[in-house]
Coordinates of C-alpha atoms (C1' of nucleotides) in Angstrom, one line a residue:
Chain K
M1 CA 102.2 78.4 140.7
S2 CA 101.1 80.7 138.6
T3 CA 104.3 80.8 137.4
D4 CA 102.2 78.3 134.7
G5 CA 100.4 81.6 133.4
P6 CA 103.1 82.8 131.3
Y7 CA 104.0 78.8 130.4
L8 CA 100.2 78.5 129.3
A9 CA 100.9 81.8 127.1
E10 CA 104.4 80.5 125.5
I11 CA 101.6 77.0 124.6
A12 CA 98.6 78.8 123.5
H13 CA 100.7 81.8 121.4
L14 CA 102.5 78.6 119.2
M15 CA 99.1 77.0 118.4
G16 CA 97.5 80.9 118.1
D17 CA 99.9 81.4 114.8
P18 CA 97.1 79.9 111.0
A19 CA 100.5 78.4 110.0
R20 CA 100.7 76.6 112.9
A21 CA 97.9 75.6 114.0
N22 CA 97.0 74.6 110.1
M23 CA 100.1 72.1 111.2
L24 CA 98.8 70.6 114.3
H25 CA 95.3 70.6 113.1
A26 CA 97.1 68.4 110.3
L27 CA 99.2 66.2 112.5
M28 CA 96.4 65.8 114.8
D29 CA 95.2 62.5 112.6
G30 CA 98.5 61.0 114.4
R31 CA 100.4 60.1 110.9
A32 CA 103.8 61.7 110.9
L33 CA 104.6 64.0 107.6
T34 CA 107.3 66.0 106.2
A35 CA 108.6 69.1 107.0
K36 CA 107.6 70.3 102.7
E37 CA 103.8 68.4 103.6
L38 CA 103.2 70.6 106.2
A39 CA 104.2 73.4 104.2
W40 CA 101.6 73.0 101.8
L41 CA 99.3 72.4 103.9
A42 CA 99.4 75.4 106.4
G43 CA 100.0 77.3 103.1
V44 CA 103.4 79.1 103.2
A45 CA 107.0 78.1 101.9
P46 CA 109.6 75.6 103.4
Q47 CA 111.8 78.5 104.8
T48 CA 109.0 79.4 106.5
A49 CA 107.0 76.8 107.6
S50 CA 110.9 75.1 108.9
G51 CA 110.8 78.2 111.5
H52 CA 107.6 77.2 112.6
L53 CA 108.4 73.7 113.1
A54 CA 111.6 74.3 115.2
K55 CA 109.8 76.6 117.2
L56 CA 106.7 74.3 117.6
M57 CA 109.8 71.3 118.6
D58 CA 111.0 74.2 121.2
G59 CA 107.8 74.2 122.7
G60 CA 107.5 70.6 122.8
L61 CA 104.1 70.0 120.5
L62 CA 105.9 67.6 118.3
A63 CA 108.6 64.8 117.8
V64 CA 110.2 64.0 114.6
A65 CA 111.5 61.4 113.8
V66 CA 114.5 61.5 110.7
Q67 CA 114.8 59.1 107.6
G68 CA 117.3 59.8 105.4
R69 CA 116.5 63.4 104.2
H70 CA 112.8 63.8 104.9
R71 CA 112.0 64.6 108.6
Y72 CA 109.0 63.2 109.9
Y73 CA 107.1 65.5 112.5
R74 CA 104.4 64.0 115.1
L75 CA 102.6 65.2 117.7
A76 CA 104.4 64.5 120.8
G77 CA 101.9 63.0 122.3
P78 CA 98.3 62.1 122.9
E79 CA 98.1 65.5 125.8
V80 CA 98.8 67.9 122.8
A81 CA 96.0 65.9 121.3
Q82 CA 93.8 66.5 123.7
A83 CA 94.6 69.9 124.6
L84 CA 94.0 71.0 120.8
E85 CA 90.6 68.9 121.2
G86 CA 89.7 71.3 124.1
L87 CA 90.6 74.3 121.6
M88 CA 88.5 72.7 118.8
V89 CA 85.5 72.4 121.2
L90 CA 85.2 76.1 121.9
A91 CA 86.3 76.8 117.8
G92 CA 83.1 74.6 117.4
A93 CA 81.0 75.9 119.6
Q94 CA 82.6 80.2 118.3
T95 CA 81.3 78.5 115.0
S96 CA 77.5 78.0 115.9
R97 CA 76.9 80.6 118.1
R98 CA 78.2 83.0 115.3
R99 CA 78.9 81.5 111.8
L100 CA 77.1 79.0 109.8
P101 CA 75.2 76.5 112.5
S102 CA 75.2 74.2 109.7
R103 CA 77.1 70.5 109.0
V104 CA 80.6 70.8 110.6
G105 CA 81.4 68.8 107.1
A106 CA 79.0 65.8 107.5
E107 CA 82.2 63.6 106.1
L108 CA 84.5 64.8 109.8
S109 CA 81.3 64.6 112.1
Q110 CA 80.1 61.3 111.1
A111 CA 83.6 59.3 111.5
R112 CA 86.9 60.9 111.4
T113 CA 90.1 59.9 113.6
C114 CA 91.4 61.9 116.5
Y115 CA 94.5 61.1 116.9
D116 CA 95.4 57.5 117.2
H117 CA 91.7 56.8 118.2
F118 CA 88.2 56.8 116.6
A119 CA 85.7 60.3 116.7
G120 CA 82.8 61.3 115.7
R121 CA 79.4 60.1 115.4
L122 CA 81.9 56.6 115.1
G123 CA 83.6 56.9 118.3
I124 CA 80.5 58.2 120.1
G125 CA 78.7 55.0 118.7
I126 CA 81.5 52.7 120.6
H127 CA 81.5 54.5 123.4
D128 CA 78.0 54.9 124.1
A129 CA 77.9 51.1 122.8
L130 CA 80.4 50.1 125.9
V131 CA 78.7 52.0 128.4
A132 CA 75.0 50.9 127.8
G133 CA 76.5 47.7 127.9
G134 CA 77.5 47.9 130.8
H135 CA 81.5 47.4 130.0
L136 CA 83.3 50.2 131.3
R137 CA 84.7 50.9 134.7
V138 CA 85.4 53.9 136.2
A139 CA 89.5 52.7 136.9
E140 CA 92.0 54.7 138.8
G141 CA 93.1 57.4 135.8
G142 CA 90.1 56.9 133.5
Y143 CA 87.9 53.9 132.3
G144 CA 88.7 49.8 132.7
L145 CA 87.2 47.0 131.0
T146 CA 84.5 44.9 132.8
S147 CA 84.8 41.1 132.0
S148 CA 82.5 41.3 129.9
G149 CA 84.0 44.4 127.9
E150 CA 87.3 41.8 128.1
A151 CA 85.3 39.8 125.8
V152 CA 84.1 41.9 123.7
F153 CA 88.0 43.3 122.5
M154 CA 88.8 39.7 122.6
A155 CA 86.2 39.2 119.9
L156 CA 87.1 42.1 118.3
G157 CA 90.7 40.5 118.0
V158 CA 92.0 43.9 120.2
D159 CA 93.8 41.8 123.5
P160 CA 93.1 44.1 126.1
V161 CA 96.2 43.1 128.4
P162 CA 96.8 45.4 131.3
T163 CA 100.0 47.5 131.2
K164 CA 101.9 48.4 133.9
S165 CA 102.0 51.8 133.3
R166 CA 99.9 54.7 135.6
R167 CA 98.0 55.4 132.8
A168 CA 94.4 53.6 132.0
A169 CA 94.1 51.7 128.7
L170 CA 90.6 53.8 128.3
R171 CA 89.6 57.2 129.2
P172 CA 87.3 59.5 128.0
C173 CA 87.8 62.5 125.3
L174 CA 85.4 65.4 124.7
D175 CA 84.2 65.3 121.1
W176 CA 84.4 69.1 119.2
S177 CA 81.9 68.0 116.5
E178 CA 78.8 66.2 118.8
R179 CA 80.2 67.9 122.2
R180 CA 80.3 64.3 124.5
P181 CA 82.6 62.0 125.5
H182 CA 84.5 59.1 123.4
L183 CA 87.1 56.6 124.2
A184 CA 90.9 57.5 123.9
G185 CA 93.6 55.4 125.4
H186 CA 95.7 53.1 124.5
L187 CA 93.3 50.6 123.6
A188 CA 91.1 53.0 121.8
A189 CA 94.0 53.2 119.6
A190 CA 94.6 49.9 119.4
L191 CA 90.7 49.4 118.0
A192 CA 91.3 51.6 115.9
C193 CA 94.4 50.0 114.7
R194 CA 92.6 47.1 114.5
C195 CA 90.0 48.1 112.9
F196 CA 91.9 49.4 109.9
E197 CA 94.5 46.0 109.7
M198 CA 90.5 44.3 108.7
A199 CA 89.1 47.0 106.3
W200 CA 86.8 47.3 108.9
V201 CA 87.7 51.2 108.7
T202 CA 89.2 52.6 105.8
R203 CA 90.9 56.3 105.8
R204 CA 90.1 59.1 103.2
K205 CA 92.6 61.1 101.3
D206 CA 93.7 64.5 102.1
S207 CA 90.9 63.8 105.2
R208 CA 90.8 62.9 108.8
A209 CA 87.3 61.6 107.6
V210 CA 87.1 57.5 108.2
T211 CA 84.6 55.4 106.4
L212 CA 82.8 52.4 108.4
T213 CA 82.9 50.1 106.1
D214 CA 80.1 47.2 106.0
A215 CA 81.9 44.7 106.9
G216 CA 82.8 47.0 109.7
R217 CA 79.2 47.9 110.7
A218 CA 79.1 43.8 111.7
A219 CA 81.8 43.5 112.7
L220 CA 81.1 46.1 115.5
A221 CA 77.4 44.8 115.7
D222 CA 78.4 41.1 116.0
A223 CA 81.2 42.0 118.5
L224 CA 79.2 44.9 120.3
P225 CA 75.5 44.6 120.9
G226 CA 73.9 47.7 121.0
F227 CA 75.9 49.6 118.7
R228 CA 75.5 51.7 115.8
C229 CA 76.3 54.6 113.9
D230 CA 73.8 56.8 112.5
A231 CA 74.8 57.8 109.0
E232 CA 72.9 61.6 108.6
P233 CA 71.5 62.6 105.2
A234 CA 75.7 63.5 104.2
A235 CA 75.2 66.0 101.5
E236 CA 77.9 66.3 99.8
M237 CA 80.4 69.1 99.8
P238 CA 84.0 68.5 98.7
E239 CA 85.7 71.6 98.9
L240 CA 88.5 69.5 101.6
R241 CA 91.4 71.1 99.3
Q242 CA 91.1 74.3 100.2
A243 CA 89.3 75.0 103.1
V244 CA 92.8 73.8 105.0
F245 CA 93.5 77.6 104.1
A246 CA 90.8 79.8 104.3
Chain I
M1 CA 85.9 71.2 107.2
S2 CA 88.7 71.8 108.5
T3 CA 87.3 75.2 108.6
D4 CA 87.7 74.7 112.4
G5 CA 92.0 74.7 111.7
P6 CA 91.8 79.2 111.7
Y7 CA 89.2 79.4 113.9
L8 CA 91.4 76.9 116.4
A9 CA 94.0 79.6 115.1
E10 CA 91.8 82.4 116.4
I11 CA 91.0 80.8 119.8
A12 CA 94.3 80.3 120.6
H13 CA 96.2 83.4 119.5
L14 CA 93.7 85.1 121.9
M15 CA 95.0 83.0 125.0
G16 CA 98.3 83.1 123.6
D17 CA 99.0 87.1 125.0
P18 CA 100.5 87.3 128.1
A19 CA 98.0 89.2 129.2
R20 CA 95.1 87.9 128.2
A21 CA 96.1 84.2 129.2
N22 CA 96.9 86.0 133.0
M23 CA 93.6 87.4 132.8
L24 CA 92.7 84.0 132.4
H25 CA 94.2 82.1 134.2
A26 CA 93.5 84.2 137.2
L27 CA 89.3 83.3 136.0
M28 CA 90.0 80.3 136.5
D29 CA 89.3 79.7 140.2
G30 CA 85.2 80.0 138.7
R31 CA 85.4 83.4 140.2
A32 CA 84.0 87.1 138.0
L33 CA 86.3 89.8 138.9
T34 CA 86.1 93.1 137.8
A35 CA 88.2 95.0 135.0
K36 CA 90.6 96.7 137.3
E37 CA 90.8 94.0 139.0
L38 CA 92.0 91.9 135.9
A39 CA 94.0 94.7 134.9
W40 CA 96.4 94.5 137.7
L41 CA 96.3 90.7 137.3
A42 CA 97.5 91.2 134.4
G43 CA 100.3 94.1 135.1
V44 CA 99.1 96.3 132.4
A45 CA 96.8 99.8 132.6
P46 CA 93.3 99.5 131.9
Q47 CA 92.6 101.2 129.1
T48 CA 94.9 97.7 127.6
A49 CA 92.9 95.0 129.7
S50 CA 89.2 97.2 128.8
G51 CA 91.1 96.0 124.6
H52 CA 91.9 92.2 126.1
L53 CA 88.3 91.9 127.6
A54 CA 87.0 92.9 124.5
K55 CA 88.6 90.9 121.9
L56 CA 88.2 88.2 125.0
M57 CA 84.6 89.0 125.1
D58 CA 83.9 88.7 121.2
G59 CA 85.8 85.4 120.7
G60 CA 83.6 83.9 122.8
L61 CA 85.6 82.9 126.3
L62 CA 84.2 85.3 128.7
A63 CA 80.9 86.5 130.0
V64 CA 80.2 89.6 131.8
A65 CA 78.2 90.6 134.4
V66 CA 77.0 94.0 134.4
Q67 CA 76.7 95.5 138.3
G68 CA 76.1 99.2 138.6
R69 CA 79.6 100.6 137.7
H70 CA 81.5 98.1 137.9
R71 CA 81.5 94.6 135.4
Y72 CA 82.3 91.5 136.4
Y73 CA 84.0 89.4 133.8
R74 CA 84.8 85.2 133.9
L75 CA 84.7 82.6 132.2
A76 CA 82.2 81.6 129.8
G77 CA 81.6 78.1 130.8
P78 CA 83.2 75.1 131.4
E79 CA 84.8 74.5 128.1
V80 CA 86.7 77.3 128.6
A81 CA 88.0 76.0 131.4
Q82 CA 88.6 72.6 130.1
A83 CA 90.4 74.2 127.5
L84 CA 93.0 76.6 129.8
E85 CA 93.8 72.9 132.0
G86 CA 94.7 71.0 128.4
L87 CA 96.7 73.4 127.9
M88 CA 98.2 74.4 131.4
V89 CA 98.9 69.8 131.4
L90 CA 101.1 70.9 128.5
A91 CA 102.9 74.0 129.9
G92 CA 103.6 71.6 133.4
A93 CA 105.3 69.3 131.2
Q94 CA 106.8 71.4 129.7
T95 CA 108.2 73.1 133.4
S96 CA 109.5 69.6 134.3
R97 CA 110.9 69.0 131.1
R98 CA 113.4 72.2 131.2
R99 CA 112.5 73.8 133.9
L100 CA 112.8 72.9 137.2
P101 CA 111.5 70.3 137.8
S102 CA 111.4 71.2 141.9
R103 CA 107.8 71.2 143.6
V104 CA 105.0 73.4 140.8
G105 CA 103.9 75.9 144.5
A106 CA 103.4 72.7 147.3
E107 CA 100.1 74.5 148.0
L108 CA 98.4 74.9 144.7
S109 CA 99.4 71.2 143.5
Q110 CA 98.2 70.3 147.6
A111 CA 94.5 71.2 147.0
R112 CA 92.8 74.3 144.3
T113 CA 89.8 75.4 142.5
C114 CA 89.5 74.5 139.0
Y115 CA 87.1 76.4 137.7
D116 CA 84.0 75.2 139.9
H117 CA 85.2 72.6 142.1
F118 CA 88.2 70.9 143.7
A119 CA 91.9 69.7 142.2
G120 CA 94.7 69.6 143.3
R121 CA 95.6 65.9 145.9
L122 CA 92.5 67.2 147.6
G123 CA 90.7 66.1 144.4
I124 CA 92.4 63.5 143.2
G125 CA 92.0 62.0 146.5
I126 CA 87.8 62.4 146.4
H127 CA 88.3 61.2 142.9
D128 CA 89.9 57.9 143.9
A129 CA 88.2 57.6 146.9
L130 CA 85.0 57.4 145.4
V131 CA 86.3 55.1 142.4
A132 CA 87.6 52.7 145.5
G133 CA 84.3 52.4 147.1
G134 CA 82.6 51.8 143.8
H135 CA 81.0 54.7 144.1
L136 CA 80.8 55.7 140.3
R137 CA 79.8 54.1 136.9
V138 CA 80.1 55.1 133.2
A139 CA 77.3 57.1 132.3
E140 CA 76.3 58.4 128.9
G141 CA 78.2 61.9 129.7
G142 CA 80.7 60.8 132.0
Y143 CA 80.3 59.4 135.2
G144 CA 77.6 58.5 137.3
L145 CA 76.6 57.9 141.1
T146 CA 75.8 54.2 141.9
S147 CA 73.2 53.6 145.0
S148 CA 76.3 53.3 147.3
G149 CA 77.4 56.7 145.8
E150 CA 74.3 58.4 145.9
A151 CA 74.2 57.3 149.8
V152 CA 77.7 59.1 150.3
F153 CA 76.5 62.7 149.0
M154 CA 73.7 62.3 150.8
A155 CA 76.1 61.9 153.6
L156 CA 77.9 64.9 152.8
G157 CA 75.1 67.0 152.8
V158 CA 74.6 67.2 149.0
D159 CA 71.6 66.4 146.3
P160 CA 72.4 64.4 144.3
V161 CA 69.5 64.8 142.5
P162 CA 69.1 63.5 138.3
T163 CA 69.0 66.6 136.0
K164 CA 67.1 66.0 132.8
S165 CA 70.7 68.0 131.5
R166 CA 72.2 66.1 128.8
R167 CA 75.8 66.3 130.5
A168 CA 76.7 64.1 132.9
A169 CA 76.4 64.7 136.4
L170 CA 79.9 63.8 137.3
R171 CA 83.1 63.5 134.6
P172 CA 86.8 63.5 134.9
C173 CA 89.4 66.4 134.2
L174 CA 93.0 66.0 133.9
D175 CA 94.9 67.4 136.8
W176 CA 97.8 69.5 135.3
S177 CA 99.7 69.2 138.3
E178 CA 99.2 65.3 139.0
R179 CA 98.4 64.4 135.7
R180 CA 95.9 62.5 136.6
P181 CA 91.8 63.1 136.4
H182 CA 89.9 64.8 139.6
L183 CA 85.9 64.8 139.1
A184 CA 84.3 67.9 137.2
G185 CA 80.7 68.3 136.9
H186 CA 78.0 69.6 138.6
L187 CA 77.1 67.6 141.6
A188 CA 81.8 67.8 141.9
A189 CA 81.0 71.8 141.8
A190 CA 77.9 71.0 144.5
L191 CA 80.1 69.1 146.4
A192 CA 82.5 71.8 146.5
C193 CA 79.9 74.5 147.6
R194 CA 79.4 72.4 150.1
C195 CA 82.5 72.0 151.1
F196 CA 82.8 76.5 151.4
E197 CA 79.7 76.6 152.7
M198 CA 80.9 74.5 156.3
A199 CA 83.9 75.9 156.3
W200 CA 85.5 72.2 155.1
V201 CA 87.6 74.1 152.8
T202 CA 88.4 77.9 152.8
R203 CA 90.1 79.9 150.3
R204 CA 93.4 81.8 150.4
K205 CA 93.2 84.8 149.5
D206 CA 95.3 86.0 146.2
S207 CA 95.2 82.5 145.3
R208 CA 92.9 79.7 143.4
A209 CA 94.9 77.0 146.5
V210 CA 92.4 76.6 149.0
T211 CA 92.3 74.7 152.7
L212 CA 91.3 71.6 153.9
T213 CA 90.3 71.6 157.6
D214 CA 90.8 69.3 159.8
A215 CA 86.6 69.5 160.5
G216 CA 86.7 68.7 156.6
R217 CA 88.9 65.8 156.2
A218 CA 87.5 63.9 159.2
A219 CA 83.9 65.0 157.3
L220 CA 85.1 63.7 154.2
A221 CA 86.6 60.6 155.7
D222 CA 83.6 60.1 157.1
A223 CA 81.3 59.8 154.7
L224 CA 83.8 58.8 152.6
P225 CA 85.7 55.7 153.9
G226 CA 89.2 55.7 152.4
F227 CA 89.4 59.0 151.1
R228 CA 93.2 60.5 151.6
C229 CA 94.8 64.0 151.1
D230 CA 98.5 63.6 151.7
A231 CA 99.7 66.6 152.5
E232 CA 103.3 67.4 151.4
P233 CA 106.0 68.3 153.2
A234 CA 105.5 71.8 151.7
A235 CA 108.0 73.9 151.8
E236 CA 106.6 77.5 152.0
M237 CA 107.2 80.2 148.9
P238 CA 105.2 82.6 149.8
E239 CA 106.5 84.6 146.2
L240 CA 102.9 84.0 144.8
R241 CA 101.9 87.7 144.4
Q242 CA 104.9 88.6 141.8
A243 CA 104.7 85.3 139.9
V244 CA 100.7 85.8 138.0
F245 CA 104.0 89.1 136.5
A246 CA 106.3 86.3 135.7
Chain W
dT1 C1' 75.2 119.5 141.3
dC2 C1' 79.4 118.4 141.5
dG3 C1' 83.5 115.0 142.2
dA4 C1' 85.8 110.4 142.1
dT5 C1' 85.8 106.8 140.0
dG6 C1' 84.7 102.3 136.7
dC7 C1' 84.9 101.7 132.3
dT8 C1' 85.9 101.7 127.1
dA9 C1' 87.0 104.5 122.6
dC10 C1' 90.1 106.6 120.2
dG11 C1' 94.9 108.2 118.5
dG12 C1' 99.9 106.9 117.6
dC13 C1' 104.2 104.9 119.1
dC14 C1' 107.2 100.6 118.5
dC15 C1' 108.8 95.8 118.9
dG16 C1' 107.8 91.1 117.7
dC17 C1' 107.4 88.3 114.4
dG18 C1' 105.3 86.1 110.3
dC19 C1' 107.1 86.7 105.7
dC20 C1' 110.5 84.7 101.6
dG21 C1' 115.1 85.1 99.2
dT22 C1' 119.6 83.5 99.2
dA23 C1' 122.7 80.5 100.5
dG24 C1' 124.6 76.4 102.8
dC25 C1' 124.4 71.4 104.5
dA26 C1' 123.3 66.6 104.2
dT27 C1' 121.4 63.2 101.2
dT28 C1' 119.8 60.1 97.4
dG29 C1' 119.9 58.7 92.6
dC30 C1' 122.6 58.3 88.3
Chain S
dG1 C1' 131.4 62.8 91.0
dC2 C1' 127.6 65.5 89.9
dA3 C1' 122.9 67.4 89.7
dA4 C1' 118.6 67.3 92.0
dT5 C1' 115.9 66.9 96.3
dG6 C1' 114.9 67.8 101.5
dC7 C1' 115.2 70.8 104.7
dT8 C1' 117.5 74.0 107.3
dA9 C1' 120.1 79.1 108.7
dC10 C1' 120.4 83.8 108.4
dG11 C1' 118.4 88.5 107.1
dG12 C1' 115.5 92.7 105.1
dC13 C1' 110.9 93.2 104.6
dG14 C1' 106.6 94.6 106.4
dC15 C1' 102.4 94.7 108.8
dG16 C1' 99.6 93.6 112.9
dG17 C1' 98.7 94.3 117.2
dG18 C1' 100.0 95.3 122.1
dC19 C1' 100.9 99.6 125.0
dC20 C1' 99.8 103.8 126.7
dG21 C1' 98.1 108.9 126.9
dT22 C1' 94.2 111.1 126.8
dA23 C1' 89.3 111.7 126.0
dG24 C1' 84.5 110.7 127.3
dC25 C1' 80.4 108.4 129.1
dA26 C1' 77.9 106.1 133.3
dT27 C1' 77.4 105.4 137.9
dC28 C1' 77.9 106.4 143.3
dG29 C1' 78.5 109.5 146.4
dA30 C1' 78.0 113.5 149.8

DNA sequence: TCGATGCTACGGCCCGCGCCGTAGCATTGC
DNA sequence: GCAATGCTACGGCGCGGGCCGTAGCATCGA
C-alpha cells in the first residue's frame, strides 16, 4: 500500500541511530548478547542501552531470552540480518567511493559469520564451488540441492533433509564486502554449525571474523572439489576493538 | 573494520526520515522524478525537499540528471532498491504483526514494478514458471538461463545475450508483499521493458501498481507454459493518493 | 527584455529524542 | 536476610535537525 512508506521510515529510523546500529551490527553474527554487553559495544550507559533495546524490541527487530537476571538479545530473524546486509552493501560502497578504497579489514573480508552462516571469501568460495560443481538447482523459494549436492553435504556430515517449510534450504545472500552472493538458509547455517563443531572454522574474540583451519581447508576441499578460499596478503590491523565506537 | 557500523547508521539515518523515506519509496519504480514532484509526494515544501535531496545525493543513494531547469532524481542503482526492499520486508512483517493483517493494497501485491523489474504475484508467477520449467540454472553471480530458458526469452522478444559484466543476468529479489523471491537483474528489466512496449503490462497513474492485460497474459502463457498470475478478489480501495502522506 | 517557473542557499524557530542521573524491581550468592 | 548485580522506569538537560519564509540564481517562454 504505500502504507509502508511510513513504516519503512520507522524501521530505518530504528537502525539509523549510531548506538542502535552498533548493537545490531554486533548481533549480526547471530549470537545473543546481554544488555550490558550491548551497552558497552554501543558505547553508551546501560540505561540508555535499555531504552534502545526496548525500541528495537518494539520494532520487531530483536528477540530476547531471559535467563536468570540476564536478558539475552538477538536478532529477531534472518530477514533482519538480510536487511542489515542490504544496508551494509550501500555503506561499503559509500566507503569505497569517498573514503579509503583500502582493505575493509582483511580479516573480515576473508571470512566472517553473517547471522548464522559464512560470508566473506570463505562464504563465496563455498558458494562458487557448489555452483561450479553443478550441485545447486533453482528451487521454489531459493536454491535446492541436486543429488550430487546432497552427496557433498552428506560427506561433510550435514544431513540435507528436506524440510516442510516453505522457505528454501539455501538462498543467495549478497556479500557486502565482496559484492557477490554467498549462501544463506538453514542448510548453510547447519554447515556453519558443523564447521564449528569439527573445528574446521574457529571464531575470533571480539570480531565477527572467523578462521578457516588447515583441517577445515582439507575437509572442504575433500568433500567439495574445486573449493578455494584465497587468503589475501592480509596486512594485520588489529584496531578492531576501538573501531566499534568510531 | 567494523568501520561500517557507523556507516550503516548513516545510511539508515538517511532512510529513516519520513519525508526522505517517502521520496525513496516513490522512486522505487525506477523512474526519475523532479524535485517538485518529490516534494509533493513527500508532503513537504520544495525548500525542505531540496535539503533532503542534497542529503540523499551526498549519501550516494540518488543520482540526478539535469534537463533544462528541471532536475530529475532517481535511485543511484539496483543496490539501493534492494536495500529498500530488505527494509520493506521488515516493515511489512511489522504491519502484519501488529496492524491489519489485511490486504496490503490488493493492486500492489498483485503486480507492481520493483525498481526496473516486476514484483508482486506477477513477478512471482514469472519466477515460478521459469523455475518449474527448468529454465533457470545457478550461475556465478545469481541465475543464468538454460538453453530452454533462452528459447523462452527469445519467444518473448527479449534477446538473452550474455553480458561481459560480472553481475548475473538474473538474480532473485525477495518480494516484500509475498515474502518469496521474484526475478531481478538486467534480463528481468529487459523483459519488463518489453512488456511495456507491447502493452502486455500497463502502468497505473500515481502508483507502482501495474496491470497485466489480457494480451499480456496470453503472450506470457504462450511462451512460458505453466505461467499463472492469480488475481485476487481485489476489493478496491482507492485511497492510494493520501496514503503516501500517512 | 521581462515575468514565470524550478531549484537551491541561508536563517531562525522549535520539537523530538538521545543522553545520563537517580531510583526501583528482580535475581543471585554469601 | 543482606549486599551485589543486571536491568528497567522516570525526569530533566541539551542539541541536532526538520520545517518553512525569504532571497537569489538559472532557465524557459513571449
